[in-house]
mmCIF file of C-alpha atoms and ligand atoms in Angstrom:
data_model
loop_
_atom_site.group_PDB
_atom_site.id
_atom_site.type_symbol
_atom_site.label_atom_id
_atom_site.label_comp_id
_atom_site.label_asym_id
_atom_site.label_seq_id
_atom_site.Cartn_x
_atom_site.Cartn_y
_atom_site.Cartn_z
ATOM 1 C CA MET A 1 7.753 10.441 -21.373
ATOM 2 C CA PRO A 2 8.544 6.722 -20.687
ATOM 3 C CA THR A 3 6.161 4.172 -22.222
ATOM 4 C CA PRO A 4 3.072 3.988 -20.012
ATOM 5 C CA ASP A 5 1.839 0.667 -18.644
ATOM 6 C CA ILE A 6 -0.615 -0.891 -21.119
ATOM 7 C CA HIS A 7 -3.264 -1.474 -18.502
ATOM 8 C CA ALA A 8 -2.847 2.056 -17.126
ATOM 9 C CA VAL A 9 -3.545 3.342 -20.642
ATOM 10 C CA GLU A 10 -6.878 1.478 -20.753
ATOM 11 C CA LEU A 11 -7.902 2.902 -17.388
ATOM 12 C CA ALA A 12 -6.770 6.366 -18.460
ATOM 13 C CA GLU A 13 -9.062 6.213 -21.485
ATOM 14 C CA THR A 14 -12.013 5.450 -19.223
ATOM 15 C CA ALA A 15 -11.013 8.258 -16.846
ATOM 16 C CA ALA A 16 -10.775 10.704 -19.787
ATOM 17 C CA ALA A 17 -14.185 9.580 -21.084
ATOM 18 C CA ALA A 18 -15.692 10.167 -17.638
ATOM 19 C CA PHE A 19 -14.039 13.595 -17.549
ATOM 20 C CA ARG A 20 -15.590 14.515 -20.911
ATOM 21 C CA GLN A 21 -18.992 13.278 -19.823
ATOM 22 C CA VAL A 22 -19.036 15.040 -16.439
ATOM 23 C CA PHE A 23 -17.212 18.280 -17.327
ATOM 24 C CA GLY A 24 -17.930 18.573 -21.066
ATOM 25 C CA ALA A 25 -14.289 19.153 -22.057
ATOM 26 C CA GLU A 26 -11.014 17.359 -22.733
ATOM 27 C CA PRO A 27 -8.704 16.852 -19.713
ATOM 28 C CA GLU A 28 -5.284 18.488 -19.931
ATOM 29 C CA GLY A 29 -3.685 15.177 -19.051
ATOM 30 C CA VAL A 30 -4.132 11.790 -17.399
ATOM 31 C CA TRP A 31 -1.886 10.380 -14.668
ATOM 32 C CA ALA A 32 -1.977 6.912 -13.094
ATOM 33 C CA ALA A 33 -0.707 5.492 -9.809
ATOM 34 C CA PRO A 34 -0.784 1.812 -8.792
ATOM 35 C CA GLY A 35 -1.853 -0.137 -5.741
ATOM 36 C CA ARG A 36 0.789 -2.350 -4.160
ATOM 37 C CA VAL A 37 1.434 -5.552 -2.358
ATOM 38 C CA ASN A 38 4.065 -5.809 0.339
ATOM 39 C CA LEU A 39 6.239 -8.887 -0.175
ATOM 40 C CA ILE A 40 7.526 -8.714 3.404
ATOM 41 C CA GLY A 41 8.159 -6.137 6.135
ATOM 42 C CA GLU A 42 4.810 -5.473 7.801
ATOM 43 C CA HIS A 43 4.161 -2.687 10.341
ATOM 44 C CA THR A 44 7.881 -1.932 10.168
ATOM 45 C CA ASP A 45 7.425 1.362 8.294
ATOM 46 C CA TYR A 46 6.331 3.482 11.255
ATOM 47 C CA ASN A 47 9.112 1.859 13.307
ATOM 48 C CA GLU A 48 11.592 3.289 10.782
ATOM 49 C CA GLY A 49 12.432 -0.229 9.610
ATOM 50 C CA PHE A 50 12.531 -2.064 6.289
ATOM 51 C CA VAL A 51 9.791 -2.860 3.754
ATOM 52 C CA MET A 52 9.704 -4.629 0.399
ATOM 53 C CA PRO A 53 6.690 -3.761 -1.747
ATOM 54 C CA PHE A 54 6.040 -4.082 -5.458
ATOM 55 C CA ALA A 55 3.464 -2.215 -7.529
ATOM 56 C CA LEU A 56 0.450 -4.196 -8.756
ATOM 57 C CA PRO A 57 -1.002 -3.772 -12.256
ATOM 58 C CA PHE A 58 -4.068 -2.068 -10.732
ATOM 59 C CA TYR A 59 -4.135 1.694 -11.096
ATOM 60 C CA ALA A 60 -6.068 4.798 -10.127
ATOM 61 C CA ALA A 61 -6.162 6.975 -13.260
ATOM 62 C CA ALA A 62 -6.822 10.697 -12.801
ATOM 63 C CA ALA A 63 -7.932 12.831 -15.764
ATOM 64 C CA VAL A 64 -7.281 16.420 -14.684
ATOM 65 C CA SER A 65 -7.548 20.049 -15.857
ATOM 66 C CA LYS A 66 -7.038 23.371 -14.106
ATOM 67 C CA SER A 67 -10.343 25.053 -13.246
ATOM 68 C CA GLU A 68 -12.081 27.834 -11.309
ATOM 69 C CA THR A 69 -13.291 25.625 -8.468
ATOM 70 C CA TRP A 70 -12.420 22.195 -7.138
ATOM 71 C CA GLU A 71 -14.503 19.402 -8.666
ATOM 72 C CA PHE A 72 -13.818 15.756 -7.868
ATOM 73 C CA HIS A 73 -15.515 12.933 -9.751
ATOM 74 C CA SER A 74 -15.017 9.181 -9.338
ATOM 75 C CA THR A 75 -16.548 6.480 -11.511
ATOM 76 C CA TYR A 76 -16.742 4.228 -8.478
ATOM 77 C CA GLY A 77 -20.194 2.736 -7.893
ATOM 78 C CA ASN A 78 -22.802 4.872 -9.620
ATOM 79 C CA GLY A 79 -20.347 7.749 -9.935
ATOM 80 C CA ASP A 80 -20.112 10.678 -7.554
ATOM 81 C CA THR A 81 -19.093 14.316 -7.960
ATOM 82 C CA VAL A 82 -17.996 16.541 -5.069
ATOM 83 C CA ARG A 83 -17.569 20.315 -5.491
ATOM 84 C CA ALA A 84 -15.770 22.641 -3.076
ATOM 85 C CA ASP A 85 -14.452 26.214 -3.035
ATOM 86 C CA THR A 86 -11.894 26.341 -0.288
ATOM 87 C CA VAL A 87 -9.838 23.167 -0.712
ATOM 88 C CA GLY A 88 -6.269 23.347 0.479
ATOM 89 C CA SER A 89 -6.546 26.005 3.176
ATOM 90 C CA SER A 90 -6.891 23.743 6.237
ATOM 91 C CA VAL A 91 -7.598 20.153 7.247
ATOM 92 C CA ASP A 92 -11.149 21.251 8.082
ATOM 93 C CA ASP A 93 -12.053 22.651 4.690
ATOM 94 C CA GLY A 94 -15.240 20.639 4.571
ATOM 95 C CA VAL A 95 -14.339 17.900 2.091
ATOM 96 C CA SER A 96 -14.968 14.471 3.594
ATOM 97 C CA GLY A 97 -15.398 10.904 2.401
ATOM 98 C CA TRP A 98 -13.519 9.617 -0.624
ATOM 99 C CA ALA A 99 -12.817 13.094 -2.049
ATOM 100 C CA GLY A 100 -10.831 13.830 1.111
ATOM 101 C CA TYR A 101 -7.991 11.693 -0.257
ATOM 102 C CA LEU A 102 -7.719 14.133 -3.185
ATOM 103 C CA ALA A 103 -8.384 17.384 -1.291
ATOM 104 C CA GLY A 104 -5.917 16.217 1.373
ATOM 105 C CA VAL A 105 -3.149 16.043 -1.200
ATOM 106 C CA ALA A 106 -3.891 19.601 -2.380
ATOM 107 C CA TRP A 107 -3.692 20.727 1.255
ATOM 108 C CA ALA A 108 -0.466 18.805 1.910
ATOM 109 C CA LEU A 109 1.147 20.234 -1.258
ATOM 110 C CA ASN A 110 0.292 23.776 -0.136
ATOM 111 C CA GLU A 111 1.701 23.007 3.330
ATOM 112 C CA ALA A 112 4.934 21.691 1.814
ATOM 113 C CA GLY A 113 5.475 24.891 -0.175
ATOM 114 C CA TYR A 114 4.100 23.682 -3.512
ATOM 115 C CA PRO A 115 1.059 25.924 -4.027
ATOM 116 C CA VAL A 116 -1.751 24.539 -6.149
ATOM 117 C CA SER A 117 -4.881 26.147 -7.607
ATOM 118 C CA PRO A 118 -8.228 24.417 -8.289
ATOM 119 C CA VAL A 119 -8.573 21.504 -10.686
ATOM 120 C CA ARG A 120 -11.312 19.297 -12.017
ATOM 121 C CA VAL A 121 -10.535 15.613 -11.762
ATOM 122 C CA ALA A 122 -12.205 12.411 -12.898
ATOM 123 C CA ILE A 123 -10.906 9.248 -11.240
ATOM 124 C CA HIS A 124 -11.238 5.767 -12.625
ATOM 125 C CA SER A 125 -9.534 3.101 -10.496
ATOM 126 C CA ASP A 126 -9.476 -0.670 -10.535
ATOM 127 C CA VAL A 127 -7.484 -1.051 -7.320
ATOM 128 C CA PRO A 128 -9.825 -3.116 -5.127
ATOM 129 C CA HIS A 129 -11.055 -1.031 -2.167
ATOM 130 C CA GLY A 130 -10.230 -1.939 1.380
ATOM 131 C CA ALA A 131 -8.477 -5.139 0.243
ATOM 132 C CA GLY A 132 -5.175 -4.079 1.786
ATOM 133 C CA LEU A 133 -3.813 -3.236 -1.678
ATOM 134 C CA SER A 134 -3.660 0.540 -1.162
ATOM 135 C CA SER A 135 -6.501 1.950 -3.188
ATOM 136 C CA SER A 136 -6.196 5.054 -1.009
ATOM 137 C CA ALA A 137 -2.510 5.645 -1.797
ATOM 138 C CA ALA A 138 -3.207 5.069 -5.494
ATOM 139 C CA LEU A 139 -5.761 7.929 -5.420
ATOM 140 C CA GLU A 140 -3.409 10.204 -3.491
ATOM 141 C CA CYS A 141 -0.390 9.543 -5.679
ATOM 142 C CA ALA A 142 -2.287 9.916 -8.966
ATOM 143 C CA ILE A 143 -3.606 13.352 -7.997
ATOM 144 C CA LEU A 144 -0.272 14.327 -6.487
ATOM 145 C CA ILE A 145 1.750 13.801 -9.669
ATOM 146 C CA ALA A 146 -1.050 15.413 -11.693
ATOM 147 C CA LEU A 147 -1.099 18.545 -9.514
ATOM 148 C CA ALA A 148 2.696 18.738 -9.499
ATOM 149 C CA ASP A 149 2.898 18.499 -13.312
ATOM 150 C CA LEU A 150 0.058 20.967 -13.954
ATOM 151 C CA HIS A 151 1.597 23.530 -11.605
ATOM 152 C CA GLY A 152 5.174 23.021 -12.774
ATOM 153 C CA HIS A 153 6.438 21.714 -9.424
ATOM 154 C CA GLU A 154 9.332 19.276 -9.647
ATOM 155 C CA ILE A 155 9.064 17.187 -6.518
ATOM 156 C CA ASP A 156 11.454 14.401 -5.646
ATOM 157 C CA ARG A 157 9.439 11.161 -5.445
ATOM 158 C CA ALA A 158 10.531 10.357 -1.895
ATOM 159 C CA GLU A 159 9.436 13.822 -0.757
ATOM 160 C CA ALA A 160 6.192 13.327 -2.684
ATOM 161 C CA ALA A 161 5.581 10.106 -0.734
ATOM 162 C CA ARG A 162 5.911 12.016 2.539
ATOM 163 C CA ILE A 163 3.486 14.666 1.266
ATOM 164 C CA ALA A 164 0.883 12.049 0.262
ATOM 165 C CA GLN A 165 1.363 10.293 3.601
ATOM 166 C CA LYS A 166 0.729 13.599 5.370
ATOM 167 C CA ALA A 167 -2.528 13.950 3.434
ATOM 168 C CA GLU A 168 -3.656 10.535 4.662
ATOM 169 C CA ASN A 169 -2.464 11.089 8.264
ATOM 170 C CA ALA A 170 -3.398 14.689 8.962
ATOM 171 C CA TYR A 171 -6.244 15.355 6.529
ATOM 172 C CA VAL A 172 -8.033 12.004 6.169
ATOM 173 C CA GLY A 173 -7.037 11.012 9.702
ATOM 174 C CA ALA A 174 -5.635 7.513 9.076
ATOM 175 C CA PRO A 175 -2.402 6.996 11.064
ATOM 176 C CA THR A 176 -0.632 4.920 8.389
ATOM 177 C CA GLY A 177 3.101 4.704 7.701
ATOM 178 C CA VAL A 178 4.888 5.746 4.534
ATOM 179 C CA LEU A 179 4.905 2.312 2.866
ATOM 180 C CA ASP A 180 1.851 2.655 0.625
ATOM 181 C CA GLN A 181 2.642 6.024 -0.931
ATOM 182 C CA SER A 182 6.329 5.163 -1.397
ATOM 183 C CA ALA A 183 5.394 1.947 -3.159
ATOM 184 C CA SER A 184 2.941 3.674 -5.476
ATOM 185 C CA LEU A 185 5.398 6.447 -6.388
ATOM 186 C CA LEU A 186 8.749 4.660 -6.358
ATOM 187 C CA CYS A 187 8.272 1.031 -7.451
ATOM 188 C CA THR A 188 9.496 0.042 -10.900
ATOM 189 C CA GLU A 189 8.361 -2.621 -13.332
ATOM 190 C CA GLY A 190 9.715 -6.131 -12.806
ATOM 191 C CA LYS A 191 11.323 -5.189 -9.495
ATOM 192 C CA VAL A 192 10.537 -5.443 -5.834
ATOM 193 C CA MET A 193 11.649 -2.368 -3.915
ATOM 194 C CA PHE A 194 13.694 -2.669 -0.748
ATOM 195 C CA MET A 195 13.252 0.521 1.264
ATOM 196 C CA ASP A 196 14.662 1.769 4.531
ATOM 197 C CA CYS A 197 11.813 3.809 6.033
ATOM 198 C CA ARG A 198 14.237 5.879 8.108
ATOM 199 C CA ASP A 199 15.567 7.853 5.163
ATOM 200 C CA LEU A 200 13.552 6.330 2.294
ATOM 201 C CA SER A 201 16.764 5.059 0.703
ATOM 202 C CA ARG A 202 15.974 2.141 -1.546
ATOM 203 C CA GLU A 203 17.149 -0.496 -3.928
ATOM 204 C CA GLN A 204 15.203 -2.032 -6.806
ATOM 205 C CA VAL A 205 15.716 -5.797 -6.713
ATOM 206 C CA PRO A 206 14.960 -8.027 -9.725
ATOM 207 C CA PHE A 207 11.884 -10.148 -9.094
ATOM 208 C CA ASP A 208 11.691 -12.590 -11.952
ATOM 209 C CA LEU A 209 9.090 -15.175 -11.036
ATOM 210 C CA ALA A 210 8.632 -16.536 -14.556
ATOM 211 C CA SER A 211 12.244 -17.657 -15.012
ATOM 212 C CA GLU A 212 11.829 -19.937 -11.995
ATOM 213 C CA ASN A 213 8.354 -21.130 -13.061
ATOM 214 C CA LEU A 214 6.872 -19.416 -10.041
ATOM 215 C CA THR A 215 3.646 -17.498 -9.564
ATOM 216 C CA MET A 216 2.664 -15.054 -6.859
ATOM 217 C CA LEU A 217 -1.019 -15.290 -5.997
ATOM 218 C CA VAL A 218 -2.748 -12.394 -4.289
ATOM 219 C CA ILE A 219 -5.747 -13.598 -2.297
ATOM 220 C CA ASP A 220 -8.247 -10.894 -1.386
ATOM 221 C CA VAL A 221 -10.076 -12.688 1.413
ATOM 222 C CA ASN A 222 -13.066 -10.439 0.858
ATOM 223 C CA ALA A 223 -13.285 -9.379 4.489
ATOM 224 C CA PRO A 224 -12.774 -5.595 4.471
ATOM 225 C CA HIS A 225 -10.509 -4.612 7.360
ATOM 226 C CA ARG A 226 -12.693 -4.703 10.478
ATOM 227 C CA HIS A 227 -11.543 -2.587 13.465
ATOM 228 C CA ALA A 228 -8.537 -1.727 11.321
ATOM 229 C CA ASP A 229 -8.184 1.921 12.347
ATOM 230 C CA GLY A 230 -8.363 1.446 16.121
ATOM 231 C CA GLU A 231 -6.196 -1.670 16.087
ATOM 232 C CA TYR A 232 -3.641 -0.009 13.820
ATOM 233 C CA ALA A 233 -3.393 2.964 16.161
ATOM 234 C CA SER A 234 -3.081 0.654 19.171
ATOM 235 C CA ARG A 235 -0.177 -1.277 17.537
ATOM 236 C CA ARG A 236 1.552 2.029 16.870
ATOM 237 C CA ALA A 237 1.040 3.043 20.497
ATOM 238 C CA ASP A 238 2.446 -0.317 21.693
ATOM 239 C CA CYS A 239 5.545 0.208 19.560
ATOM 240 C CA GLU A 240 6.034 3.743 20.870
ATOM 241 C CA GLU A 241 5.702 2.513 24.439
ATOM 242 C CA ALA A 242 8.115 -0.381 23.814
ATOM 243 C CA ALA A 243 10.664 2.022 22.299
ATOM 244 C CA ARG A 244 10.229 4.367 25.252
ATOM 245 C CA GLN A 245 10.849 1.558 27.756
ATOM 246 C CA LEU A 246 13.954 0.475 25.859
ATOM 247 C CA GLY A 247 15.201 4.051 25.593
ATOM 248 C CA VAL A 248 15.502 3.968 21.785
ATOM 249 C CA PRO A 249 13.913 6.464 19.352
ATOM 250 C CA PHE A 250 12.195 3.749 17.281
ATOM 251 C CA LEU A 251 12.009 -0.059 17.489
ATOM 252 C CA ARG A 252 14.275 -0.159 14.448
ATOM 253 C CA ASP A 253 16.999 0.766 16.940
ATOM 254 C CA ALA A 254 16.180 -1.976 19.482
ATOM 255 C CA PRO A 255 19.077 -4.385 20.087
ATOM 256 C CA LYS A 256 18.483 -7.848 18.620
ATOM 257 C CA HIS A 257 18.123 -9.518 22.026
ATOM 258 C CA ALA A 258 16.063 -6.779 23.680
ATOM 259 C CA ARG A 259 13.297 -8.046 25.986
ATOM 260 C CA LEU A 260 10.462 -6.319 27.855
ATOM 261 C CA GLU A 261 8.687 -7.466 30.969
ATOM 262 C CA ASP A 262 5.198 -6.821 29.697
ATOM 263 C CA ASP A 263 4.213 -9.847 27.611
ATOM 264 C CA ARG A 264 2.183 -7.934 25.031
ATOM 265 C CA LEU A 265 4.804 -5.270 24.461
ATOM 266 C CA ASN A 266 7.484 -7.954 24.308
ATOM 267 C CA ARG A 267 5.625 -9.754 21.521
ATOM 268 C CA ARG A 268 5.127 -6.518 19.571
ATOM 269 C CA LEU A 269 8.856 -5.853 19.950
ATOM 270 C CA ARG A 270 9.750 -9.387 18.837
ATOM 271 C CA HIS A 271 7.636 -9.030 15.705
ATOM 272 C CA ILE A 272 9.359 -5.815 14.662
ATOM 273 C CA ILE A 273 12.876 -7.119 15.391
ATOM 274 C CA THR A 274 12.344 -10.445 13.606
ATOM 275 C CA GLU A 275 10.384 -8.898 10.721
ATOM 276 C CA ASN A 276 13.188 -6.440 9.976
ATOM 277 C CA GLU A 277 15.613 -9.395 9.986
ATOM 278 C CA ARG A 278 13.343 -11.311 7.621
ATOM 279 C CA VAL A 279 13.303 -8.403 5.182
ATOM 280 C CA LEU A 280 17.107 -8.306 5.173
ATOM 281 C CA ASP A 281 17.235 -12.100 4.713
ATOM 282 C CA THR A 282 14.714 -11.900 1.862
ATOM 283 C CA MET A 283 16.849 -9.253 0.227
ATOM 284 C CA LYS A 284 19.952 -11.473 0.497
ATOM 285 C CA ILE A 285 18.162 -14.436 -1.067
ATOM 286 C CA LEU A 286 16.705 -12.385 -3.925
ATOM 287 C CA LYS A 287 20.059 -10.782 -4.632
ATOM 288 C CA GLY A 288 21.542 -14.274 -4.680
ATOM 289 C CA GLY A 289 19.335 -14.823 -7.691
ATOM 290 C CA THR A 290 16.526 -17.057 -6.422
ATOM 291 C CA VAL A 291 12.946 -16.280 -5.523
ATOM 292 C CA ALA A 292 11.939 -19.806 -4.437
ATOM 293 C CA GLY A 293 14.182 -19.542 -1.366
ATOM 294 C CA ILE A 294 12.105 -16.816 0.276
ATOM 295 C CA GLY A 295 9.078 -19.074 0.904
ATOM 296 C CA GLU A 296 9.930 -19.968 4.486
ATOM 297 C CA LEU A 297 10.535 -16.329 5.378
ATOM 298 C CA LEU A 298 7.070 -15.403 4.098
ATOM 299 C CA THR A 299 5.475 -18.128 6.195
ATOM 300 C CA ALA A 300 7.483 -17.169 9.294
ATOM 301 C CA SER A 301 6.360 -13.568 8.789
ATOM 302 C CA HIS A 302 2.741 -14.704 8.837
ATOM 303 C CA ALA A 303 3.216 -16.645 12.090
ATOM 304 C CA SER A 304 4.799 -13.573 13.672
ATOM 305 C CA MET A 305 1.887 -11.349 12.643
ATOM 306 C CA ARG A 306 -0.665 -13.914 13.800
ATOM 307 C CA ASP A 307 0.906 -14.749 17.174
ATOM 308 C CA ASP A 308 3.086 -11.807 18.217
ATOM 309 C CA TYR A 309 1.528 -8.811 16.484
ATOM 310 C CA GLU A 310 -2.030 -10.254 16.572
ATOM 311 C CA ILE A 311 -3.249 -8.636 13.375
ATOM 312 C CA SER A 312 -4.432 -11.669 11.404
ATOM 313 C CA CYS A 313 -7.991 -13.004 11.306
ATOM 314 C CA THR A 314 -9.848 -16.252 10.534
ATOM 315 C CA GLU A 315 -10.095 -15.476 6.817
ATOM 316 C CA LEU A 316 -6.381 -14.692 6.400
ATOM 317 C CA ASP A 317 -5.272 -17.693 8.473
ATOM 318 C CA SER A 318 -7.570 -19.946 6.458
ATOM 319 C CA ALA A 319 -6.123 -18.711 3.147
ATOM 320 C CA VAL A 320 -2.505 -19.017 4.326
ATOM 321 C CA ASP A 321 -2.955 -22.474 5.893
ATOM 322 C CA ALA A 322 -4.851 -23.836 2.885
ATOM 323 C CA ALA A 323 -2.260 -22.467 0.436
ATOM 324 C CA LEU A 324 0.595 -24.050 2.401
ATOM 325 C CA GLU A 325 -1.201 -27.399 2.740
ATOM 326 C CA ALA A 326 -1.766 -27.410 -1.020
ATOM 327 C CA GLY A 327 1.955 -26.980 -1.639
ATOM 328 C CA ALA A 328 2.648 -23.223 -1.659
ATOM 329 C CA LEU A 329 6.348 -22.480 -1.021
ATOM 330 C CA GLY A 330 5.350 -19.716 1.363
ATOM 331 C CA ALA A 331 2.334 -17.595 2.270
ATOM 332 C CA ARG A 332 1.497 -14.659 4.483
ATOM 333 C CA MET A 333 -1.058 -11.987 5.112
ATOM 334 C CA THR A 334 -0.007 -8.643 3.656
ATOM 335 C CA GLY A 335 -1.021 -5.093 4.522
ATOM 336 C CA GLY A 336 -2.366 -3.680 7.758
ATOM 337 C CA GLY A 337 -4.260 -6.805 8.840
ATOM 338 C CA PHE A 338 -7.725 -7.771 10.174
ATOM 339 C CA GLY A 339 -8.859 -8.580 6.631
ATOM 340 C CA GLY A 340 -7.507 -7.509 3.280
ATOM 341 C CA SER A 341 -5.241 -9.832 1.346
ATOM 342 C CA ALA A 342 -2.741 -12.662 1.637
ATOM 343 C CA ILE A 343 -0.010 -13.628 -0.816
ATOM 344 C CA ALA A 344 1.150 -17.118 -1.722
ATOM 345 C CA LEU A 345 4.323 -18.014 -3.614
ATOM 346 C CA VAL A 346 3.605 -21.136 -5.662
ATOM 347 C CA GLU A 347 5.137 -23.212 -8.409
ATOM 348 C CA THR A 348 3.198 -22.203 -11.493
ATOM 349 C CA ALA A 349 2.216 -25.831 -12.119
ATOM 350 C CA ALA A 350 0.584 -25.924 -8.664
ATOM 351 C CA ALA A 351 -1.185 -22.550 -8.864
ATOM 352 C CA ALA A 352 -4.603 -23.927 -9.862
ATOM 353 C CA LYS A 353 -4.495 -26.510 -7.077
ATOM 354 C CA VAL A 354 -3.582 -23.870 -4.486
ATOM 355 C CA GLU A 355 -6.340 -21.536 -5.690
ATOM 356 C CA ALA A 356 -8.927 -24.322 -5.444
ATOM 357 C CA ALA A 357 -7.718 -25.291 -1.970
ATOM 358 C CA VAL A 358 -7.977 -21.702 -0.685
ATOM 359 C CA ILE A 359 -11.527 -21.352 -2.017
ATOM 360 C CA GLU A 360 -12.592 -24.749 -0.670
ATOM 361 C CA ALA A 361 -11.171 -23.984 2.772
ATOM 362 C CA ALA A 362 -13.138 -20.725 2.943
ATOM 363 C CA ALA A 363 -16.344 -22.490 1.895
ATOM 364 C CA ALA A 364 -15.825 -25.253 4.469
ATOM 365 C CA LYS A 365 -15.566 -22.613 7.221
ATOM 366 C CA GLY A 366 -18.581 -20.651 5.970
ATOM 367 C CA LEU A 367 -16.377 -17.674 4.992
ATOM 368 C CA ARG A 368 -16.881 -15.400 1.997
ATOM 369 C CA THR A 369 -15.342 -16.547 -1.267
ATOM 370 C CA PRO A 370 -11.831 -15.126 -1.710
ATOM 371 C CA ARG A 371 -10.896 -13.329 -4.959
ATOM 372 C CA ILE A 372 -7.603 -14.570 -6.301
ATOM 373 C CA PHE A 373 -5.387 -13.103 -8.993
ATOM 374 C CA VAL A 374 -1.880 -13.490 -10.303
ATOM 375 C CA ALA A 375 0.420 -10.604 -9.394
ATOM 376 C CA ARG A 376 3.136 -9.082 -11.516
ATOM 377 C CA ALA A 377 5.493 -6.276 -10.536
ATOM 378 C CA ALA A 378 4.089 -3.296 -12.443
ATOM 379 C CA ALA A 379 5.293 0.281 -12.985
ATOM 380 C CA GLY A 380 5.024 3.026 -10.376
ATOM 381 C CA ALA A 381 3.031 6.240 -10.807
ATOM 382 C CA HIS A 382 3.432 7.937 -14.190
ATOM 383 C CA ARG A 383 1.812 10.279 -16.663
ATOM 384 C CA VAL A 384 -0.199 8.355 -19.243
ATOM 385 C CA ALA A 385 -1.607 10.995 -21.569
HETATM 386 P P1 ADP B 401 -7.060 0.399 1.008
HETATM 387 O O1 ADP B 401 -6.137 1.549 0.803
HETATM 388 O O2 ADP B 401 -6.409 -0.790 1.660
HETATM 389 O O3 ADP B 401 -7.778 -0.007 -0.238
HETATM 390 P P2 ADP B 401 -8.376 2.297 2.694
HETATM 391 O O4 ADP B 401 -9.444 2.168 3.724
HETATM 392 O O5 ADP B 401 -7.077 2.875 3.091
HETATM 393 O O6 ADP B 401 -8.177 0.855 2.033
HETATM 394 O O7 ADP B 401 -8.915 3.182 1.483
HETATM 395 C C1 ADP B 401 -10.151 2.891 0.897
HETATM 396 C C2 ADP B 401 -10.902 4.194 0.648
HETATM 397 O O8 ADP B 401 -10.290 4.902 -0.452
HETATM 398 C C3 ADP B 401 -12.332 3.994 0.217
HETATM 399 O O9 ADP B 401 -13.170 3.862 1.348
HETATM 400 C C4 ADP B 401 -12.619 5.288 -0.549
HETATM 401 O O10 ADP B 401 -12.890 6.364 0.331
HETATM 402 C C5 ADP B 401 -11.282 5.578 -1.202
HETATM 403 N N1 ADP B 401 -11.254 5.047 -2.575
HETATM 404 C C6 ADP B 401 -10.521 4.017 -3.046
HETATM 405 N N2 ADP B 401 -10.726 3.826 -4.364
HETATM 406 C C7 ADP B 401 -11.620 4.773 -4.751
HETATM 407 C C8 ADP B 401 -12.271 5.126 -5.994
HETATM 408 N N3 ADP B 401 -12.043 4.454 -7.118
HETATM 409 N N4 ADP B 401 -13.129 6.164 -5.993
HETATM 410 C C9 ADP B 401 -13.378 6.854 -4.865
HETATM 411 N N5 ADP B 401 -12.817 6.569 -3.686
HETATM 412 C C10 ADP B 401 -11.956 5.560 -3.611
HETATM 413 MG MG1 MG B 402 -5.173 2.631 2.324
#
């Protein structure tokens, strides 16, 4: 077993302690899966385009044992335990709410030909919820690798990402792309992962901020995604309609200079075409050995999401504008939009100034105080104990 992430080990100990307390026994093992941030390539995944996430050092740890019935516990809030008999037989097996992310994975594994029997699980996660950092995928991927290991299923990680995505789409009912689960399962420490969402082929690209005296700030604007589900579905529908009008299977296949008469669809199209180009340009710059050079691409990506894709919001724009005014090399919203988080690439010497500027700007506009932390590219999902 490769060396587990140090922080994942701490979380795993808490998950195991919760397991002992709730179920009165030792877990057979503990598995952890991280949240993620997407460096660039937003809403391109379901258009079969390019994405570039890295794993964050926030993990969902799952302490798990085989059992007679399904029992799901999470330490979140005051702690909650959900019990069920018939998990895995259909999408309507009666498990709803947060435990649906776990039951959904059991169902999706069964559907994919990897049968699983009941387990008890205790989850302890420090991935912030609803902050656009994929707390949901972290839950799904932690239980997925746990169930696979406990049942002796060897599942390729790219296939596992599709299975976890299916749990979120068909069981939970959130129409998200494959980015989050792929990032959680496939990212590697110290690297940002370039992925082609058509075939999930990928390349791990070195992402060494420290050697260039750079820092990546993640700014959770503390405005949980409002209207996110409906708006997300409507962007997907716009992309499908745009692809239909152009006669291509997905917008990934749209010619560079494609135009549509309808103004809204044309702007959606332009975002996807230019965003895919920006991912490829980012890749070129990183492979050329510099991170600082990607700043302008990040900022251009934000403008495209704000103006063409219309998925930003006051809080995200405030954070991005304030970071740039205070000297950030680049900044953009990240994740689905309408709240969640932004990222800012800053010279390490300027990080404190940028943080203060972002917080001051929010206060001046009467917005909630953002939570800011320094990101590092952490390890993907792995067994911890
Ligand atoms: P995101 O993935 O961006 O954090 P989502 O809305 O996709 O936001 O997923 C958040 C949901 O995931 C929560 O509402 C909750 O149901 C579930 N969740 C996340 N973390 C935990 C946890 N530690 N315990 C229980 N449920 C969790
Ligand atoms: Mg999610």
